[in-house]
Coordinates of C-alpha atoms in Angstrom, one line a residue:
M7 CA 2.1 -8.2 -13.4
S8 CA 3.5 -5.5 -11.8
A9 CA 6.6 -4.9 -10.3
M10 CA 10.1 -5.2 -10.7
S11 CA 12.1 -6.5 -8.1
N12 CA 15.1 -4.4 -7.3
S13 CA 17.1 -7.3 -8.7
N14 CA 15.5 -7.5 -12.1
F15 CA 13.6 -4.5 -13.2
S16 CA 12.2 -5.9 -16.4
R17 CA 10.5 -9.0 -15.1
R18 CA 11.5 -10.5 -18.4
S19 CA 14.7 -12.2 -19.5
I20 CA 17.7 -9.9 -20.2
F21 CA 17.4 -8.2 -23.5
R22 CA 20.4 -6.8 -25.3
A23 CA 20.8 -3.0 -25.1
A24 CA 21.3 -2.9 -28.8
A25 CA 17.8 -4.1 -29.3
G26 CA 16.7 -1.5 -26.9
M27 CA 18.5 1.2 -28.8
A28 CA 16.8 0.0 -32.0
A29 CA 13.5 0.1 -30.3
A30 CA 14.3 3.7 -29.0
G31 CA 14.9 4.6 -32.7
T32 CA 11.4 3.5 -33.6
L33 CA 10.0 5.4 -30.6
A34 CA 11.8 8.5 -31.7
A35 CA 10.3 8.1 -35.1
C36 CA 6.7 7.9 -33.8
G37 CA 6.3 11.6 -34.8
S38 CA 2.7 12.3 -35.5
N39 CA 1.3 9.5 -33.2
N40 CA 3.3 10.4 -30.1
G41 CA 0.4 12.5 -28.8
R42 CA 2.1 15.9 -29.2
G43 CA -0.2 17.1 -31.9
G44 CA -3.9 17.6 -32.0
G45 CA -6.2 16.4 -29.2
S46 CA -9.4 17.7 -27.7
G47 CA -8.3 18.9 -24.3
S48 CA -7.2 22.4 -23.5
G49 CA -3.6 23.5 -23.0
K50 CA -0.5 21.3 -23.1
Q51 CA 0.2 18.0 -24.8
L52 CA 1.8 15.5 -22.4
V53 CA 3.2 12.1 -23.1
Q54 CA 3.5 9.4 -20.5
Y55 CA 5.4 6.1 -20.7
F56 CA 4.2 2.9 -19.1
H57 CA 5.7 -0.6 -19.4
A58 CA 3.2 -3.2 -20.6
Y59 CA 1.5 -4.7 -17.5
G60 CA 0.4 -8.2 -18.0
E61 CA -3.0 -8.0 -16.2
A62 CA -6.0 -7.4 -18.3
G63 CA -7.5 -3.9 -18.1
V64 CA -4.4 -2.0 -16.9
E65 CA -3.8 -0.2 -20.2
Q66 CA -7.4 0.8 -20.5
A67 CA -7.5 2.0 -16.9
V68 CA -4.3 4.2 -17.4
K69 CA -5.8 5.7 -20.6
R70 CA -9.2 6.3 -18.8
Y71 CA -7.5 8.2 -16.0
A72 CA -5.6 10.3 -18.5
K73 CA -8.7 11.1 -20.4
A74 CA -10.4 12.3 -17.3
Y75 CA -7.8 15.0 -16.9
T76 CA -9.0 18.3 -18.3
K77 CA -5.9 20.6 -18.1
A78 CA -3.8 18.9 -20.7
N79 CA -4.1 16.2 -23.4
V80 CA -2.3 13.3 -22.0
S81 CA -1.3 10.4 -24.4
T82 CA 0.1 7.1 -23.3
Q83 CA 2.9 5.2 -24.8
W84 CA 2.4 1.5 -23.8
I85 CA 5.8 0.0 -24.1
T86 CA 5.7 -3.7 -24.9
G87 CA 8.5 -6.2 -25.2
S88 CA 11.5 -7.0 -23.0
N89 CA 13.4 -4.6 -20.8
F90 CA 11.4 -1.4 -20.5
E91 CA 14.5 0.5 -19.4
N92 CA 16.3 -0.3 -22.7
K93 CA 13.5 1.7 -24.4
L94 CA 13.0 4.3 -21.8
F95 CA 16.6 5.4 -21.2
P96 CA 17.5 6.0 -24.9
A97 CA 14.2 7.7 -25.5
L98 CA 14.9 10.2 -22.6
L99 CA 17.9 11.4 -24.7
T100 CA 15.7 12.3 -27.7
K101 CA 13.3 15.1 -28.6
Q102 CA 10.5 12.6 -28.3
A103 CA 11.2 12.0 -24.6
P104 CA 8.1 11.4 -22.4
D105 CA 7.1 14.2 -20.0
V106 CA 6.1 11.6 -17.4
F107 CA 7.3 8.1 -17.0
E108 CA 7.1 5.2 -14.6
F109 CA 10.3 3.6 -13.3
H110 CA 12.1 2.8 -10.0
P111 CA 14.0 5.2 -7.8
Q112 CA 17.6 5.2 -9.0
I113 CA 20.1 7.9 -8.0
Q114 CA 21.7 8.3 -11.4
L115 CA 18.4 9.8 -12.7
I116 CA 18.7 12.5 -10.0
K117 CA 22.4 13.1 -10.3
S118 CA 22.1 13.6 -14.1
G119 CA 19.2 16.1 -13.6
Q120 CA 16.8 13.8 -15.5
V121 CA 14.0 13.7 -12.9
A122 CA 12.2 16.7 -11.3
D123 CA 12.1 17.3 -7.6
L124 CA 8.5 16.6 -6.5
T125 CA 8.9 17.5 -2.8
D126 CA 6.4 20.4 -3.1
I127 CA 3.5 18.2 -4.3
I128 CA 4.3 15.2 -2.0
D129 CA 5.0 17.1 1.2
P130 CA 1.4 17.9 2.2
V131 CA 0.5 14.1 2.1
K132 CA 4.0 12.7 2.9
D133 CA 2.8 11.3 6.2
D134 CA 0.2 9.2 4.4
F135 CA 2.9 7.3 2.4
N136 CA 4.7 4.2 3.7
P137 CA 7.9 5.7 5.2
A138 CA 10.0 3.2 3.3
D139 CA 8.6 4.5 0.0
I140 CA 9.4 8.0 1.0
K141 CA 12.9 7.0 2.1
S142 CA 13.6 5.1 -1.2
H143 CA 12.8 8.2 -3.2
T144 CA 14.6 10.8 -1.1
V145 CA 18.1 12.3 -1.8
D146 CA 19.4 15.2 0.3
G147 CA 16.0 15.8 1.8
K148 CA 14.3 16.1 -1.6
I149 CA 11.7 13.6 -2.9
Y150 CA 11.9 12.5 -6.5
G151 CA 9.1 10.4 -7.8
I152 CA 5.7 9.2 -6.4
R153 CA 5.2 5.6 -5.6
M154 CA 2.1 4.2 -7.3
I155 CA 2.2 0.6 -6.1
D156 CA 4.2 -1.7 -3.9
D157 CA 4.7 -5.1 -5.2
P158 CA 5.9 -7.9 -2.8
Q159 CA 7.5 -10.9 -4.4
F160 CA 7.7 -14.4 -2.8
F161 CA 7.2 -18.1 -3.5
F162 CA 3.8 -19.5 -4.5
Y163 CA 3.3 -23.3 -4.2
R164 CA 0.7 -26.0 -4.9
K165 CA -0.3 -27.3 -1.4
S166 CA -1.5 -30.7 -2.9
M167 CA 1.8 -31.3 -4.6
L168 CA 3.8 -30.7 -1.4
E169 CA 1.4 -32.9 0.6
K170 CA 1.6 -35.7 -1.9
A171 CA 5.4 -35.7 -1.9
N172 CA 5.4 -35.3 1.9
V173 CA 7.4 -32.0 1.7
P174 CA 7.1 -29.3 4.4
V175 CA 7.2 -25.7 3.4
P176 CA 10.9 -24.8 3.1
T177 CA 12.5 -22.5 5.7
T178 CA 16.1 -22.7 4.5
L179 CA 17.8 -22.7 1.1
D180 CA 18.9 -26.3 1.8
E181 CA 15.3 -27.3 2.4
L182 CA 14.2 -25.5 -0.8
I183 CA 16.8 -27.5 -2.8
E184 CA 15.7 -30.7 -1.1
A185 CA 12.0 -29.9 -1.8
A186 CA 12.7 -29.2 -5.5
A187 CA 14.3 -32.7 -5.8
K188 CA 11.3 -34.5 -4.1
L189 CA 8.7 -32.5 -6.1
T190 CA 10.3 -33.2 -9.5
T191 CA 8.6 -35.9 -11.6
S192 CA 8.6 -36.8 -15.2
K193 CA 6.0 -34.1 -15.9
V194 CA 6.6 -31.5 -13.2
K195 CA 9.7 -29.6 -12.2
G196 CA 10.0 -28.9 -8.5
L197 CA 10.9 -25.2 -8.7
F198 CA 10.8 -22.1 -11.0
L199 CA 13.0 -19.1 -10.2
G200 CA 12.5 -17.4 -13.6
N201 CA 14.1 -18.4 -16.9
D202 CA 17.4 -16.6 -16.1
L203 CA 17.3 -17.0 -12.3
T204 CA 18.0 -13.2 -11.8
P205 CA 14.7 -12.4 -10.1
I206 CA 15.9 -13.9 -6.8
Q207 CA 19.5 -12.5 -6.9
S208 CA 18.8 -9.8 -4.3
N209 CA 16.9 -12.2 -2.1
L210 CA 19.9 -14.6 -2.0
I211 CA 21.9 -11.6 -0.6
W212 CA 19.2 -10.5 1.9
S213 CA 18.4 -14.0 3.1
A214 CA 22.1 -14.6 3.7
G215 CA 22.0 -11.7 6.2
A216 CA 23.8 -9.3 3.8
D217 CA 22.7 -6.4 1.7
T218 CA 23.4 -4.9 -1.7
L219 CA 24.9 -1.7 -0.3
N220 CA 25.3 -0.5 3.3
E221 CA 24.3 2.8 4.8
K222 CA 27.5 4.4 3.6
N223 CA 26.9 3.3 0.0
E224 CA 29.6 0.6 0.1
I225 CA 29.4 -2.9 -1.2
A226 CA 27.7 -5.2 1.3
Y227 CA 26.9 -8.3 -0.7
H228 CA 30.3 -9.9 -0.9
T229 CA 30.2 -12.2 2.1
D230 CA 31.1 -15.8 2.8
A231 CA 27.4 -16.6 3.3
V232 CA 26.5 -15.1 -0.1
V233 CA 29.4 -17.2 -1.7
A234 CA 28.0 -20.3 0.0
G235 CA 24.5 -19.4 -1.3
L236 CA 25.7 -19.0 -4.9
K237 CA 27.3 -22.5 -4.6
Q238 CA 24.0 -23.9 -3.5
L239 CA 22.2 -22.2 -6.4
R240 CA 24.7 -23.7 -8.8
S241 CA 23.9 -27.2 -7.4
L242 CA 20.2 -26.5 -7.8
F243 CA 20.8 -25.3 -11.4
T244 CA 22.6 -28.5 -12.4
S245 CA 20.2 -30.8 -10.5
G246 CA 17.6 -31.0 -13.2
N247 CA 14.9 -30.0 -10.7
L248 CA 14.5 -26.4 -11.9
L249 CA 12.1 -25.3 -14.6
L250 CA 14.4 -23.4 -17.0
D251 CA 12.4 -22.9 -20.2
A252 CA 8.9 -21.8 -19.2
P253 CA 6.9 -20.3 -22.1
A254 CA 6.1 -17.3 -19.9
D255 CA 8.6 -15.9 -17.4
W256 CA 8.3 -15.7 -13.6
W257 CA 6.1 -12.6 -13.6
D258 CA 3.4 -14.5 -15.2
P259 CA 1.5 -17.1 -13.0
S260 CA 1.1 -19.6 -15.8
A261 CA 4.0 -22.0 -14.9
L262 CA 2.3 -22.8 -11.5
D263 CA -1.3 -22.6 -12.8
Q264 CA -0.6 -25.0 -15.6
G265 CA 1.2 -27.5 -13.4
L266 CA 4.7 -27.0 -15.0
C267 CA 6.2 -26.7 -11.5
A268 CA 5.2 -27.2 -7.8
I269 CA 6.8 -23.9 -6.5
Q270 CA 7.2 -20.6 -8.4
W271 CA 8.7 -17.3 -7.6
G272 CA 6.1 -14.6 -8.4
G273 CA 4.5 -11.4 -7.3
L274 CA 1.4 -10.4 -5.4
W275 CA 0.0 -9.1 -8.6
G276 CA -0.5 -12.6 -9.9
M277 CA -2.4 -13.9 -6.9
P278 CA -6.0 -13.3 -8.2
T279 CA -5.2 -15.3 -11.4
M280 CA -3.6 -18.1 -9.4
Q281 CA -6.5 -18.2 -6.9
K282 CA -9.0 -18.4 -9.8
A283 CA -7.0 -21.3 -11.3
L284 CA -6.1 -23.2 -8.2
G285 CA -8.6 -22.2 -5.5
D286 CA -7.4 -23.2 -2.1
D287 CA -4.6 -25.3 -3.5
L288 CA -2.3 -22.3 -3.2
G289 CA 0.2 -21.2 -0.5
I290 CA 3.0 -18.7 -0.2
F291 CA 6.3 -18.4 1.7
P292 CA 9.2 -15.9 1.7
F293 CA 12.6 -16.6 0.2
P294 CA 14.0 -18.9 2.9
K295 CA 17.1 -18.1 5.0
V296 CA 20.5 -18.8 3.5
G297 CA 23.1 -20.1 6.0
S298 CA 22.9 -20.2 9.7
N299 CA 22.8 -16.4 10.3
G300 CA 20.3 -15.7 7.5
K301 CA 16.7 -14.6 7.7
P302 CA 13.8 -14.9 5.2
S303 CA 13.3 -12.1 2.7
V304 CA 10.6 -10.7 0.4
T305 CA 11.3 -8.2 -2.4
N306 CA 9.2 -5.1 -2.1
G307 CA 9.3 -4.0 -5.7
G308 CA 6.9 -1.5 -7.3
W309 CA 6.6 1.3 -9.8
S310 CA 6.8 5.0 -9.3
M311 CA 5.9 8.0 -11.4
F312 CA 8.6 10.5 -12.4
V313 CA 8.6 13.9 -14.2
N314 CA 11.2 14.4 -16.9
A315 CA 13.1 17.5 -15.7
K316 CA 14.6 18.0 -19.2
G317 CA 11.2 18.1 -20.9
D318 CA 9.4 21.3 -22.2
N319 CA 6.4 20.9 -19.9
V320 CA 7.8 20.3 -16.4
E321 CA 5.2 22.3 -14.5
A322 CA 2.3 21.0 -16.6
A323 CA 3.6 17.4 -16.1
K324 CA 3.9 18.0 -12.3
E325 CA 0.4 19.3 -12.2
Y326 CA -0.9 16.2 -14.0
V327 CA 1.1 13.8 -11.7
K328 CA -0.2 15.6 -8.6
W329 CA -3.7 15.4 -9.9
L330 CA -3.6 11.6 -10.6
W331 CA -1.2 10.2 -8.0
I332 CA -1.9 12.5 -5.1
D333 CA -5.4 13.8 -5.5
Q334 CA -7.4 11.1 -7.2
K335 CA -7.5 8.5 -4.5
Q336 CA -10.3 6.4 -6.2
Y337 CA -8.0 5.9 -9.2
Q338 CA -5.1 5.0 -7.0
E339 CA -7.1 2.4 -5.2
D340 CA -8.5 1.1 -8.6
F341 CA -4.9 0.9 -10.0
A342 CA -3.7 -1.0 -6.9
T343 CA -6.5 -3.6 -6.4
S344 CA -8.6 -4.0 -9.6
Y345 CA -6.0 -5.5 -12.0
G346 CA -4.0 -8.0 -10.0
F347 CA -3.1 -7.2 -6.3
H348 CA -0.7 -4.5 -5.3
I349 CA -0.3 -2.8 -1.9
P350 CA -1.3 0.8 -2.1
P351 CA 1.7 2.9 -0.8
R352 CA -0.6 5.3 0.9
T353 CA -1.8 4.2 4.4
S354 CA -5.2 5.7 4.0
I355 CA -5.9 3.7 0.8
A356 CA -4.2 0.5 2.1
Q357 CA -6.5 0.6 5.2
Q358 CA -9.6 0.6 3.0
A359 CA -8.4 -2.0 0.4
T360 CA -10.8 -4.7 1.4
K361 CA -9.4 -7.2 -1.2
L362 CA -6.2 -7.3 0.8
K363 CA -7.8 -7.7 4.2
S364 CA -8.3 -11.5 4.5
G365 CA -7.1 -14.8 3.3
L366 CA -4.0 -15.3 1.2
P367 CA -3.8 -11.6 0.1
A368 CA -3.6 -10.6 3.8
E369 CA -0.9 -13.2 4.3
G370 CA 1.0 -11.7 1.3
V371 CA 0.8 -8.2 3.0
K372 CA 2.0 -9.7 6.2
L373 CA 5.0 -11.3 4.5
S374 CA 5.8 -7.9 2.9
N375 CA 5.6 -6.2 6.3
N376 CA 7.7 -8.8 8.1
Y377 CA 10.4 -9.6 5.6
G378 CA 10.2 -6.9 2.9
H379 CA 13.2 -5.1 1.4
F380 CA 12.4 -1.8 -0.5
D381 CA 14.3 -0.2 -3.3
N382 CA 17.7 1.2 -2.5
I383 CA 18.0 4.4 -4.6
G384 CA 21.8 4.0 -4.7
W385 CA 21.5 0.5 -6.3
T386 CA 21.4 1.4 -10.0
Q387 CA 20.7 -0.3 -13.3
A388 CA 24.5 -0.8 -14.0
M389 CA 24.9 -2.5 -10.5
I390 CA 21.8 -4.7 -11.1
T391 CA 23.3 -5.7 -14.5
A392 CA 26.7 -6.5 -12.8
L393 CA 24.8 -8.8 -10.3
N394 CA 22.9 -10.4 -13.2
D395 CA 26.4 -11.3 -14.6
V396 CA 27.3 -13.1 -11.3
I397 CA 24.2 -15.3 -11.7
A398 CA 25.0 -15.9 -15.3
N399 CA 28.7 -16.7 -14.8
C400 CA 28.8 -18.7 -11.6
V401 CA 25.3 -20.2 -11.4
R402 CA 24.4 -20.9 -15.0
K403 CA 28.0 -21.3 -16.1
N404 CA 30.6 -22.7 -13.7
Q405 CA 32.9 -19.7 -12.7
S406 CA 33.9 -19.6 -9.1
P407 CA 31.6 -17.4 -7.0
E408 CA 34.6 -15.5 -5.7
A409 CA 35.8 -14.6 -9.2
A410 CA 32.3 -13.6 -10.3
L411 CA 31.8 -11.4 -7.2
D412 CA 35.3 -9.8 -7.7
A413 CA 34.3 -8.9 -11.2
C414 CA 31.0 -7.5 -10.0
D415 CA 32.8 -5.5 -7.2
K416 CA 34.9 -3.7 -9.8
K417 CA 31.9 -2.6 -11.8
V418 CA 29.9 -1.6 -8.8
N419 CA 32.8 0.3 -7.2
R420 CA 33.2 2.2 -10.5
E421 CA 29.6 3.2 -10.4
L422 CA 29.7 4.2 -6.7
K423 CA 32.8 6.3 -7.3
K424 CA 31.0 8.1 -10.2
L425 CA 27.9 8.7 -8.1
F426 CA 29.3 9.3 -4.6
G427 CA 32.9 10.3 -5.1

């Protein structure tokens, strides 16, 4: 599985920060097995953090790449369980902090001096990256972080189920709600949006013709169309036509594969598994438009590699990151296309990624190009959590959307003031 949407970075249901702090305590206590001692390579000991990808082979691949690097001993912490950020952020405050870690571009990491400026290593190949990926990692002309994979997220559906129920592919939120009702039977739910519904929260905003923040870093999500969309989501939540307790969450293809639902929100990364399970009985479509002025949307999530600017080995870590994520194109292509599908952020690699060139994968790339929204570096973890609360309070509970959005505005504005003055 691979990427986090901007709306829900963990791909897993929300996990209490306290549990994350406890986990960070265990990480800090790793001591002798954190890779800082011993090792056969020359020079520095470097530690990198990765969240636990769901596809078979990713962990082995990451460790294989690291082993091939000769200028330092690179060990990998493979962080399992919910909410990677609840383990990463506390760990960054300890002496056991990683030298290198994957995450998403967020401006508080830059403002706090947590991540190193990587402009010098990216500049020579900058034009080979998707411009949207460069933009989402740039602050004041400096680039922080190297995009490893782009991960579009959209709806997957069982063609046979829609045909049998005489349901066309939805193009509006109204049609999606109607489809969910017609597709629901005693054994199958019409629709799966994730167990806590947060994976689609940004899409609800984009598809309503709004945005999280505008160009001036001001709130742009609090519109009449978004309020109307939240009311529609509430009606969907109470309809009985949503799958709400799937054994595996939305980032895993199993709900659709096992026939628990007819339509599922998911990521391009899950497509090979779905195709293996369902063959040609698989289609995709973007989040449909919300309201009359809306337009379809796709989340272009993804993961990026950062260097811990507060670590002891900044230069050695930058050298390693350059070696792996700039120089080793064969590893970059392997990472993007051999373990689930991801779009390589570099044009030269994307152009030769034959697995994405035809059929449904090519359709997924097209949806990403036509309707994709990339990370906004100003939209931070605290803001994402504030929006999670809107979904919890007005969709899953019955608070008025206006009241829920007002509460969200206060939290987001507090963050914006801290970050932008």
